């Protein structure tokens, strides 16, 4: 996945999404889609930080400090994760790759003609 | 001839009674339900199996005709209807997994899997090793505890060679079509347990060749596997996922590729001893 959200993107889980923690991992359920998504321990921590207020850069800085890891690397991981969750319709504030969204709209228009 | 009326039995919260005009068939059908305790009162479901011309037998439920079958398939039809009724009732109030369950010392091994994964065969293999029986079909979870649905153990034709000692005698063969229906005590079960605490989850997948081996499953993936094997999951998904998460936190969860039954049983027993 090449597209990534901007550093100052603010996101939170979409309204129909419920988080079910299990040990240090979690399962997301999207009520509208009826879909289940699995989060590994790192993704679980990131998702817990998506509160609709903090930017991805701020989240990455906090996590990097806790983990003792380079901020740039953590930010890259956070952006990739958020891009993936956004593409699945699990977030408010991130809809996924804008180019792919545009392509989907164009395909829908063609199909409708 | 007057009907032979069986006792009212409690099949995991659904009370059933069977009546039929044929004493031999009546005895056979009651043997299929024998692991369900006899209770007082009226039955929720009143089964009647009636012979028409002597070749076709008709199943009536609460006086309404369900279907007709040859003599060797009517028990299978009743068993199917009973399973369906019990599971439909259970999913309204509980998380109910499509799973076999056996136990030792009150600690349960859950074997959730889709049809044709070897779930019932592995359940029967573990009963033969003396474990207690809860079900080979539906694990009913209430407040974190597994409740039994101790139907007869189903041995599919592909597994008959693994259990030659369970081959029906001539009397039972008259009422047997493809799957053997064997009372758990006959398989070798220690006893029928009413409840057990979840301790181990093994998701079997019969391969028929290769190595029989276990692999540990992480917690989120374990929840997904349980969700895939939950009756009526999409009716109350979040409630079920919370039950699954609690189960996963209480158990060790594994996948198992199965090509050899006895090795598979050894591996499951090893998990129980940890």
XYZ file of C-alpha atoms in Angstrom:
387
model
C 0.000 0.000 0.000
C 1.729 3.190 -1.185
C -0.745 5.803 -0.042
C -0.460 6.995 3.532
C -2.479 9.529 5.503
C -0.824 12.837 6.416
C 1.061 13.287 9.680
C -1.568 15.671 10.994
C -4.461 13.324 10.280
C -6.823 12.849 13.193
C -8.817 9.626 13.224
C -11.016 7.551 15.434
C -12.913 4.321 15.061
C -16.100 4.655 13.042
C -19.375 4.672 14.962
C -20.417 1.097 14.000
C -17.084 -0.382 15.077
C -16.734 -2.159 18.435
C -13.408 -3.179 19.956
C -13.310 -6.464 21.846
C -10.010 -6.807 23.726
C -8.557 -10.287 24.142
C -5.342 -10.570 26.139
C -2.934 -8.106 24.470
C -4.726 -8.260 21.124
C -8.168 -7.181 19.976
C -10.934 -7.939 17.539
C -12.845 -5.198 15.726
C -16.437 -5.773 14.661
C -18.096 -3.486 12.120
C -21.850 -3.710 12.654
C -22.710 -2.295 9.235
C -20.441 -4.630 7.322
C -20.865 -7.608 9.637
C -17.104 -7.991 9.403
C -14.514 -9.063 11.959
C -10.929 -7.761 11.893
C -7.988 -8.901 13.986
C -5.438 -6.606 15.622
C -2.024 -7.753 16.790
C -0.616 -6.290 20.028
C 1.014 -3.276 18.325
C -2.063 -2.474 16.256
C -4.184 -2.789 19.391
C -2.142 -0.105 21.149
C -2.336 2.215 18.130
C -6.092 1.790 17.809
C -6.512 2.624 21.498
C -4.729 5.920 20.747
C -7.048 6.892 17.872
C -9.257 9.128 20.006
C -10.335 11.729 17.451
C -8.066 14.366 19.008
C -4.416 13.317 18.691
C -2.730 13.469 15.273
C -0.861 10.491 13.905
C 2.408 12.362 14.501
C 1.532 12.945 18.151
C 0.528 9.324 18.620
C 3.746 8.138 16.994
C 5.848 10.428 19.187
C 4.222 9.068 22.344
C 4.584 5.456 21.274
C 8.201 5.978 20.165
C 9.048 7.421 23.565
C 7.491 4.480 25.387
C 9.072 1.900 23.084
C 12.436 3.664 22.778
C 12.150 3.446 19.000
C 12.858 6.037 16.284
C 9.881 8.336 15.788
C 10.117 8.183 11.990
C 9.865 4.401 11.952
C 6.947 4.352 14.398
C 5.147 7.072 12.421
C 5.557 5.050 9.247
C 4.025 1.996 10.945
C 1.153 4.049 12.360
C 0.439 5.594 8.950
C 0.412 2.174 7.253
C -1.911 0.724 9.884
C -4.272 3.691 9.734
C -4.293 3.569 5.936
C -5.262 -0.113 6.087
C -7.996 0.418 8.664
C -9.298 3.411 6.730
C -9.457 1.456 3.502
C -11.659 -1.106 5.268
C -14.073 1.595 6.394
C -13.208 1.178 10.059
C -12.203 4.799 10.780
C -13.744 8.249 10.808
C -11.262 10.769 9.415
C -9.495 8.356 7.049
C -11.342 6.952 4.088
C -8.405 5.210 2.455
C -6.359 5.987 -0.633
C -8.008 9.015 -2.364
C -6.885 7.746 -5.776
C -8.556 4.389 -5.164
C -11.670 6.159 -3.882
C -11.752 8.260 -7.085
C -11.304 5.093 -9.172
C -14.213 3.434 -7.347
C -16.430 6.478 -8.000
C -15.480 6.485 -11.678
C -16.193 2.745 -11.957
C -19.561 3.241 -10.273
C -20.397 6.039 -12.712
C -19.431 3.866 -15.687
C -21.459 0.947 -14.330
C -24.432 3.249 -13.870
C -24.369 4.611 -17.444
C -51.726 -51.171 18.164
C -51.389 -48.554 20.900
C -48.358 -46.280 20.852
C -45.398 -47.003 23.077
C -44.832 -43.711 24.873
C -41.318 -42.890 26.027
C -40.420 -40.743 29.035
C -40.043 -36.968 28.852
C -36.338 -36.193 28.556
C -34.450 -32.911 28.918
C -32.296 -32.341 25.827
C -30.218 -29.328 26.892
C -33.193 -27.264 27.956
C -35.698 -28.613 25.445
C -37.888 -31.407 26.768
C -38.834 -34.104 24.276
C -40.923 -37.260 24.229
C -41.152 -39.944 21.561
C -44.064 -42.246 20.836
C -44.431 -44.885 18.158
C -46.533 -47.937 17.514
C -43.522 -50.213 16.905
C -41.990 -51.436 20.195
C -38.633 -52.226 18.559
C -38.399 -48.795 17.016
C -39.543 -47.239 20.296
C -36.698 -48.964 22.136
C -34.208 -47.840 19.507
C -35.344 -44.214 19.559
C -35.270 -44.135 23.348
C -31.722 -45.492 23.274
C -30.769 -42.513 21.108
C -32.116 -40.134 23.740
C -30.960 -42.112 26.770
C -28.205 -39.675 27.771
C -30.794 -36.937 28.277
C -32.156 -37.060 31.829
C -35.763 -38.087 32.422
C -37.812 -35.234 33.853
C -41.336 -34.663 35.116
C -43.921 -32.662 33.256
C -45.037 -32.124 29.708
C -42.667 -32.204 26.736
C -41.856 -29.073 24.741
C -41.707 -31.288 21.668
C -43.887 -34.344 21.213
C -42.478 -36.668 18.539
C -44.614 -39.388 17.022
C -43.301 -41.868 14.482
C -46.098 -43.657 12.639
C -45.984 -46.524 10.200
C -48.153 -46.209 7.158
C -47.874 -49.085 4.749
C -45.012 -50.652 6.676
C -42.333 -49.281 4.359
C -42.559 -45.541 4.972
C -42.458 -44.099 8.451
C -43.750 -40.613 9.105
C -42.413 -38.219 11.740
C -44.986 -35.962 13.360
C -43.979 -33.074 15.623
C -46.695 -31.856 17.961
C -49.208 -33.510 15.683
C -47.899 -31.953 12.462
C -46.349 -34.107 9.761
C -42.664 -33.312 9.136
C -41.627 -35.925 6.577
C -41.703 -39.628 5.756
C -38.677 -41.875 5.517
C -37.834 -45.540 5.115
C -37.390 -47.442 8.360
C -33.595 -47.107 8.303
C -33.715 -43.309 7.989
C -36.477 -42.301 10.363
C -34.190 -42.238 13.421
C -31.807 -39.987 11.523
C -34.696 -37.629 10.721
C -35.775 -37.460 14.355
C -32.184 -36.870 15.433
C -31.838 -34.023 12.923
C -35.036 -32.372 14.113
C -34.034 -32.681 17.754
C -30.583 -31.183 17.069
C -32.101 -28.295 15.194
C -34.656 -27.583 17.931
C -32.089 -27.693 20.727
C -29.638 -25.461 18.885
C -32.289 -22.913 17.874
C -33.435 -22.688 21.487
C -29.873 -22.427 22.792
C -28.726 -19.656 20.450
C -31.531 -17.376 21.624
C -30.089 -17.251 25.132
C -26.442 -18.367 24.934
C -23.308 -18.510 22.838
C -23.459 -21.961 21.266
C -20.482 -23.331 19.397
C -20.540 -25.973 16.683
C -18.137 -28.143 18.638
C -17.476 -31.462 20.238
C -16.680 -31.339 23.962
C -15.054 -33.927 26.200
C -13.708 -33.471 29.703
C -11.528 -34.932 32.415
C -11.841 -33.956 36.075
C -14.245 -31.187 35.115
C -11.821 -29.599 32.626
C -13.245 -29.391 29.127
C -11.627 -29.782 25.740
C -13.634 -27.927 23.112
C -13.314 -29.079 19.503
C -14.972 -26.398 17.361
C -14.991 -27.042 13.633
C -17.248 -27.018 10.597
C -18.852 -30.203 9.271
C -16.503 -32.828 7.839
C -13.478 -31.575 9.792
C -13.223 -34.696 11.914
C -14.833 -33.168 15.005
C -17.085 -36.105 15.849
C -14.394 -38.652 15.037
C -11.934 -36.964 17.374
C -14.635 -36.677 20.031
C -15.325 -40.411 19.741
C -11.614 -41.214 19.857
C -11.242 -39.265 23.097
C -14.317 -40.933 24.601
C -12.737 -44.283 23.816
C -9.777 -43.119 25.918
C -12.201 -42.712 28.831
C -12.881 -38.998 28.835
C -16.271 -37.697 29.927
C -18.784 -36.723 27.269
C -20.644 -33.453 26.847
C -21.461 -33.317 23.135
C -20.272 -33.975 19.613
C -22.392 -31.166 18.165
C -23.174 -28.106 20.256
C -21.218 -26.568 23.128
C -23.573 -24.321 25.070
C -21.662 -21.628 26.956
C -23.388 -20.086 29.982
C -21.451 -17.763 32.319
C -18.170 -19.151 31.020
C -19.124 -22.778 31.687
C -19.772 -25.401 29.004
C -23.151 -27.110 29.293
C -23.711 -30.513 27.740
C -25.874 -31.523 24.839
C -25.160 -35.261 25.121
C -26.743 -36.538 21.926
C -25.691 -39.898 20.566
C -22.242 -39.836 19.018
C -22.353 -39.725 15.238
C -19.777 -41.855 13.424
C -19.633 -40.964 9.731
C -19.030 -43.685 7.115
C -15.512 -42.390 6.460
C -14.602 -43.141 10.076
C -16.333 -46.515 10.482
C -13.043 -48.375 10.007
C -11.592 -46.544 13.016
C -14.329 -47.881 15.308
C -15.051 -51.453 14.234
C -16.249 -52.262 17.756
C -19.125 -49.812 17.310
C -20.606 -51.406 14.212
C -24.360 -51.757 14.785
C -25.692 -55.232 15.463
C -28.541 -56.572 13.344
C -31.193 -54.959 15.533
C -29.631 -51.514 15.296
C -28.699 -51.904 11.639
C -32.413 -52.001 10.751
C -32.601 -48.387 11.893
C -29.226 -47.235 10.580
C -28.573 -45.524 7.256
C -25.118 -44.006 6.743
C -24.048 -42.514 10.064
C -23.803 -44.781 13.082
C -25.565 -43.311 16.114
C -23.837 -44.630 19.207
C -24.720 -43.903 22.845
C -21.694 -42.279 24.551
C -21.409 -45.038 27.142
C -21.052 -47.590 24.352
C -18.190 -45.586 22.818
C -16.404 -45.843 26.153
C -17.062 -42.473 27.742
C -16.223 -42.198 31.423
C -19.594 -40.587 32.097
C -21.891 -37.942 30.707
C -20.954 -34.681 32.391
C -23.575 -31.950 32.732
C -21.044 -29.110 32.765
C -17.298 -28.499 32.620
C -14.873 -25.578 32.834
C -13.234 -24.710 29.511
C -9.530 -25.546 29.620
C -8.369 -26.350 26.073
C -9.646 -25.477 22.614
C -8.469 -27.549 19.647
C -9.719 -26.740 16.151
C -9.313 -29.974 14.172
C -8.867 -30.218 10.441
C -8.806 -33.691 8.977
C -6.207 -33.964 6.227
C -6.039 -37.714 5.673
C -2.287 -37.614 5.065
C 0.805 -35.904 6.388
C 1.716 -35.250 9.982
C -0.737 -34.980 12.830
C 0.394 -31.857 14.645
C -0.717 -29.001 16.873
C 0.005 -25.326 16.351
C -0.698 -22.628 18.909
C -3.168 -19.915 17.926
C -2.872 -16.283 19.052
C -5.738 -14.698 20.981
C -7.365 -12.579 18.258
C -7.145 -15.386 15.713
C -8.619 -17.743 18.331
C -11.595 -15.428 18.747
C -12.074 -15.412 14.975
C -12.033 -19.222 14.857
C -14.643 -19.403 17.610
C -16.768 -16.805 15.809
C -16.658 -18.876 12.621
C -18.012 -21.846 14.550
C -20.754 -20.075 16.504
C -24.371 -20.794 15.636
C -26.233 -17.557 14.879
C -23.097 -15.432 15.274
C -24.472 -12.497 13.281
C -27.596 -12.215 15.438
C -25.594 -10.878 18.428
C -22.002 -10.574 17.209
C -20.490 -8.338 19.873
C -22.036 -10.305 22.735
C -20.669 -13.510 21.209
C -17.214 -11.976 20.659
C -17.049 -11.036 24.340
C -17.875 -14.614 25.308
C -15.222 -15.830 22.864
C -12.635 -13.453 24.326
C -13.363 -14.739 27.833
C -13.052 -18.330 26.594
C -9.727 -17.594 24.934
C -8.405 -16.015 28.117
C -9.407 -19.135 30.070
C -8.018 -21.680 27.599
C -5.022 -22.584 25.514
C -6.092 -22.574 21.868
C -4.594 -24.697 19.099
C -5.216 -25.792 15.556
C -4.617 -29.449 14.783
C -3.969 -31.045 11.427
C -5.234 -34.605 11.813
C -4.257 -37.573 9.739
C -3.976 -40.192 12.491
C -6.677 -40.436 15.144
C -4.632 -42.048 17.908
C -1.826 -39.493 17.571
C -4.424 -36.734 17.658
C -5.888 -38.172 20.866
C -2.405 -38.380 22.424
C -1.789 -34.719 21.603
C -5.102 -33.568 23.082
C -4.549 -35.598 26.254
C -1.094 -34.044 26.513
C -2.644 -30.576 26.433
C -5.052 -31.529 29.211
C -2.177 -32.683 31.411
C -0.318 -29.363 31.172
